mmCIF file of C-alpha atoms in Angstrom:
data_model
loop_
_atom_site.group_PDB
_atom_site.id
_atom_site.type_symbol
_atom_site.label_atom_id
_atom_site.label_comp_id
_atom_site.label_asym_id
_atom_site.label_seq_id
_atom_site.Cartn_x
_atom_site.Cartn_y
_atom_site.Cartn_z
ATOM 1 C CA UNK A 6 75.517 83.337 86.137
ATOM 2 C CA UNK A 7 76.047 85.190 88.822
ATOM 3 C CA UNK A 8 74.298 89.103 89.912
ATOM 4 C CA UNK A 9 77.352 90.815 89.193
ATOM 5 C CA UNK A 10 79.505 89.215 87.134
ATOM 6 C CA UNK A 11 77.364 90.882 83.754
ATOM 7 C CA UNK A 12 77.897 93.769 85.271
ATOM 8 C CA UNK A 13 81.412 93.325 84.887
ATOM 9 C CA UNK A 14 81.984 92.421 82.552
ATOM 10 C CA UNK A 15 79.288 95.448 80.352
ATOM 11 C CA UNK A 16 82.028 97.423 82.293
ATOM 12 C CA UNK A 17 85.213 96.261 81.244
ATOM 13 C CA UNK A 18 83.676 96.011 77.087
ATOM 14 C CA UNK A 19 82.872 99.364 77.506
ATOM 15 C CA UNK A 20 86.174 100.457 79.535
ATOM 16 C CA UNK A 21 87.644 97.935 76.345
ATOM 17 C CA UNK A 22 86.043 100.717 74.551
ATOM 18 C CA UNK A 23 87.595 103.954 75.562
ATOM 19 C CA UNK A 24 90.820 104.744 72.894
ATOM 20 C CA UNK A 25 93.968 106.350 74.347
ATOM 21 C CA UNK A 26 95.326 108.057 71.115
ATOM 22 C CA UNK A 27 99.237 106.185 70.436
ATOM 23 C CA UNK A 28 100.528 109.839 70.979
ATOM 24 C CA UNK A 29 99.208 109.999 74.705
ATOM 25 C CA UNK A 30 101.870 110.745 77.551
ATOM 26 C CA UNK A 31 100.792 107.651 80.066
ATOM 27 C CA UNK A 32 102.651 108.051 84.212
ATOM 28 C CA UNK A 33 104.119 104.015 84.561
ATOM 29 C CA UNK A 34 104.403 102.696 88.513
ATOM 30 C CA UNK A 35 107.027 100.604 89.391
ATOM 31 C CA UNK A 36 106.691 99.885 92.711
ATOM 32 C CA UNK A 37 109.921 98.408 93.925
ATOM 33 C CA UNK A 38 111.935 100.656 91.838
ATOM 34 C CA UNK A 39 110.166 103.530 93.027
ATOM 35 C CA UNK A 40 110.260 104.532 90.226
ATOM 36 C CA UNK A 41 107.664 107.341 88.263
ATOM 37 C CA UNK A 42 108.089 107.655 84.522
ATOM 38 C CA UNK A 43 106.542 109.191 81.410
ATOM 39 C CA UNK A 44 105.911 107.519 79.077
ATOM 40 C CA UNK A 45 104.862 108.370 75.024
ATOM 41 C CA UNK A 46 104.870 106.022 72.834
ATOM 42 C CA UNK A 47 105.763 103.600 74.800
ATOM 43 C CA UNK A 48 108.984 105.209 75.256
ATOM 44 C CA UNK A 49 109.710 107.274 78.769
ATOM 45 C CA UNK A 50 110.404 111.005 79.160
ATOM 46 C CA UNK A 51 111.309 112.008 82.780
ATOM 47 C CA UNK A 52 111.944 109.229 85.439
ATOM 48 C CA UNK A 53 111.353 109.927 88.484
ATOM 49 C CA UNK A 54 111.651 109.203 92.425
ATOM 50 C CA UNK A 55 108.980 107.960 93.942
ATOM 51 C CA UNK A 56 108.307 107.993 97.226
ATOM 52 C CA UNK A 57 105.096 105.050 97.629
ATOM 53 C CA UNK A 58 102.667 103.893 100.392
ATOM 54 C CA UNK A 59 104.911 103.031 104.231
ATOM 55 C CA UNK A 60 102.838 99.508 104.445
ATOM 56 C CA UNK A 61 104.621 97.019 102.802
ATOM 57 C CA UNK A 62 105.569 95.839 99.276
ATOM 58 C CA UNK A 63 101.733 93.950 98.388
ATOM 59 C CA UNK A 64 98.536 95.892 97.262
ATOM 60 C CA UNK A 65 96.493 98.148 98.612
ATOM 61 C CA UNK A 66 92.961 96.292 99.985
ATOM 62 C CA UNK A 67 91.926 98.449 102.308
ATOM 63 C CA UNK A 68 91.502 101.451 104.402
ATOM 64 C CA UNK A 69 94.210 102.436 106.301
ATOM 65 C CA UNK A 70 96.723 99.642 105.523
ATOM 66 C CA UNK A 71 99.399 102.339 104.270
ATOM 67 C CA UNK A 72 100.262 100.436 100.420
ATOM 68 C CA UNK A 73 99.918 102.044 96.972
ATOM 69 C CA UNK A 74 97.421 99.747 94.954
ATOM 70 C CA UNK A 75 98.448 97.118 91.665
ATOM 71 C CA UNK A 76 96.120 98.135 87.955
ATOM 72 C CA UNK A 77 95.235 100.178 86.380
ATOM 73 C CA UNK A 78 94.275 104.074 87.245
ATOM 74 C CA UNK A 79 93.654 107.717 84.797
ATOM 75 C CA UNK A 80 93.536 110.967 86.534
ATOM 76 C CA UNK A 81 90.453 111.853 87.560
ATOM 77 C CA UNK A 82 90.472 115.596 89.063
ATOM 78 C CA UNK A 83 93.876 117.327 89.803
ATOM 79 C CA UNK A 84 93.814 121.160 92.492
ATOM 80 C CA UNK A 85 96.489 122.867 94.219
ATOM 81 C CA UNK A 86 97.438 120.882 98.419
ATOM 82 C CA UNK A 87 98.704 122.906 100.700
ATOM 83 C CA UNK A 88 99.357 119.494 102.339
ATOM 84 C CA UNK A 89 101.034 118.871 99.322
ATOM 85 C CA UNK A 90 101.248 121.106 96.602
ATOM 86 C CA UNK A 91 99.717 119.381 94.268
ATOM 87 C CA UNK A 92 97.341 116.751 93.789
ATOM 88 C CA UNK A 93 96.673 114.567 90.921
ATOM 89 C CA UNK A 94 93.687 112.364 92.110
ATOM 90 C CA UNK A 95 92.956 108.489 90.675
ATOM 91 C CA UNK A 96 90.272 106.298 89.954
ATOM 92 C CA UNK A 97 91.079 104.402 92.843
ATOM 93 C CA UNK A 98 89.189 101.929 93.744
ATOM 94 C CA UNK A 99 89.163 100.414 90.134
ATOM 95 C CA UNK A 100 86.429 97.646 89.175
ATOM 96 C CA UNK A 101 89.106 95.085 89.766
ATOM 97 C CA UNK A 102 89.906 96.418 93.452
ATOM 98 C CA UNK A 103 85.981 96.529 93.810
ATOM 99 C CA UNK A 104 85.772 92.782 92.675
ATOM 100 C CA UNK A 105 88.640 91.236 94.951
ATOM 101 C CA UNK A 106 87.110 94.306 97.851
ATOM 102 C CA UNK A 107 83.396 92.620 97.729
ATOM 103 C CA UNK A 108 84.986 88.332 96.420
ATOM 104 C CA UNK A 109 86.857 88.797 100.439
ATOM 105 C CA UNK A 110 84.338 90.324 101.462
ATOM 106 C CA UNK A 111 85.143 93.996 102.630
ATOM 107 C CA UNK A 112 82.110 95.519 100.841
ATOM 108 C CA UNK A 113 79.057 95.201 99.674
ATOM 109 C CA UNK A 114 77.510 93.668 96.765
ATOM 110 C CA UNK A 115 75.907 97.805 96.543
ATOM 111 C CA UNK A 116 79.159 99.407 98.105
ATOM 112 C CA UNK A 117 81.242 97.036 94.556
ATOM 113 C CA UNK A 118 77.310 98.388 92.461
ATOM 114 C CA UNK A 119 78.445 102.159 93.578
ATOM 115 C CA UNK A 120 82.182 101.901 92.153
ATOM 116 C CA UNK A 121 80.910 100.060 88.624
ATOM 117 C CA UNK A 122 78.565 102.824 88.125
ATOM 118 C CA UNK A 123 81.410 105.189 88.927
ATOM 119 C CA UNK A 124 83.727 103.858 86.023
ATOM 120 C CA UNK A 125 81.027 102.744 83.612
ATOM 121 C CA UNK A 126 79.847 106.306 83.327
ATOM 122 C CA UNK A 127 83.326 107.783 84.212
ATOM 123 C CA UNK A 128 82.597 109.550 87.897
ATOM 124 C CA UNK A 129 84.691 109.626 91.288
ATOM 125 C CA UNK A 130 83.932 106.430 92.596
ATOM 126 C CA UNK A 131 82.939 106.283 96.327
ATOM 127 C CA UNK A 132 85.762 106.924 98.688
ATOM 128 C CA UNK A 133 84.519 106.031 101.888
ATOM 129 C CA UNK A 134 84.342 101.917 101.201
ATOM 130 C CA UNK A 135 86.271 99.911 102.958
ATOM 131 C CA UNK A 136 88.842 99.094 100.486
ATOM 132 C CA UNK A 137 89.536 102.906 100.444
ATOM 133 C CA UNK A 138 90.686 105.562 98.546
ATOM 134 C CA UNK A 139 91.658 108.729 98.207
ATOM 135 C CA UNK A 140 94.722 108.217 96.569
ATOM 136 C CA UNK A 141 96.860 110.471 94.016
ATOM 137 C CA UNK A 142 100.120 111.701 92.713
ATOM 138 C CA UNK A 143 101.279 114.525 94.959
ATOM 139 C CA UNK A 144 104.168 116.744 96.203
ATOM 140 C CA UNK A 145 105.469 116.870 99.545
ATOM 141 C CA UNK A 146 104.765 120.447 100.481
ATOM 142 C CA UNK A 147 107.271 122.810 101.703
ATOM 143 C CA UNK A 148 110.288 120.870 101.524
ATOM 144 C CA UNK A 149 112.712 121.073 104.739
ATOM 145 C CA UNK A 150 115.422 118.865 104.620
ATOM 146 C CA UNK A 151 114.216 116.977 106.903
ATOM 147 C CA UNK A 152 111.172 116.167 104.391
ATOM 148 C CA UNK A 153 113.661 115.937 101.656
ATOM 149 C CA UNK A 154 115.781 112.807 102.833
ATOM 150 C CA UNK A 155 112.403 111.024 104.274
ATOM 151 C CA UNK A 156 111.202 111.013 100.602
ATOM 152 C CA UNK A 157 114.859 109.734 98.931
ATOM 153 C CA UNK A 158 115.488 106.982 101.575
ATOM 154 C CA UNK A 159 111.791 105.646 102.330
ATOM 155 C CA UNK A 160 108.451 104.817 101.281
ATOM 156 C CA UNK A 161 106.605 107.556 104.364
ATOM 157 C CA UNK A 162 102.437 108.270 102.012
ATOM 158 C CA UNK A 163 99.411 106.081 103.285
ATOM 159 C CA UNK A 164 99.393 104.412 99.678
ATOM 160 C CA UNK A 165 100.404 107.503 97.935
ATOM 161 C CA UNK A 166 102.464 108.636 95.501
ATOM 162 C CA UNK A 167 104.580 111.115 96.457
ATOM 163 C CA UNK A 168 107.500 113.214 95.177
ATOM 164 C CA UNK A 169 108.983 115.961 94.648
ATOM 165 C CA UNK A 170 107.880 119.856 94.564
ATOM 166 C CA UNK A 171 109.533 120.798 91.170
ATOM 167 C CA UNK A 172 109.163 117.477 89.889
ATOM 168 C CA UNK A 173 104.825 116.890 90.485
ATOM 169 C CA UNK A 174 105.254 120.943 88.908
ATOM 170 C CA UNK A 175 106.473 120.018 85.616
ATOM 171 C CA UNK A 176 104.684 115.779 85.847
ATOM 172 C CA UNK A 177 101.346 118.259 84.669
ATOM 173 C CA UNK A 178 103.336 119.920 82.052
ATOM 174 C CA UNK A 179 102.545 116.122 80.401
ATOM 175 C CA UNK A 180 99.603 115.064 82.297
ATOM 176 C CA UNK A 181 95.926 115.576 81.980
ATOM 177 C CA UNK A 182 92.946 115.027 83.525
ATOM 178 C CA UNK A 183 91.725 111.373 82.047
ATOM 179 C CA UNK A 184 95.794 110.631 81.743
ATOM 180 C CA UNK A 185 96.311 106.887 83.038
ATOM 181 C CA UNK A 186 98.555 105.679 85.661
ATOM 182 C CA UNK A 187 99.645 102.355 84.955
ATOM 183 C CA UNK A 188 100.967 101.698 88.903
ATOM 184 C CA UNK A 189 102.977 97.910 88.717
ATOM 185 C CA UNK A 190 105.099 96.081 91.065
#
């Protein structure tokens, strides 16, 4: 058995043990529909138009590919942003992203282990590997007519998910650090 299989299985087991309250709000991002949904008890509470990465429909694989990842993530930090109004950072790369990156030869075993450790111990995964980092949900900054038109018509981010500023403010009424974010096609 490969040396990294046991840590992966252990981390997935521990990850599964985190119990999310049934009545907690969750975010679902449907990339193909450019939608961000807030759900509670599997019912949609709010729906917003979202812009995603400009790098195409494939899931994020490498730093600089301008793609939005797919999978299950969690909000790990919320901060004000001069550039984007607000930034809700996700725990990208996930364990699954790290496994895929290791298999593809994009990251080393030591980087894989650091990503795995961050997920096991509740930290933020390394953001400086070849897989990229600093993926999150954010606003669009100063809202000009041109920016609003681009936001409505194009996927313009470098891999993040973008909402209008008033929408991300509203989103914060429902979510916080630890909220699950499911990104799907």
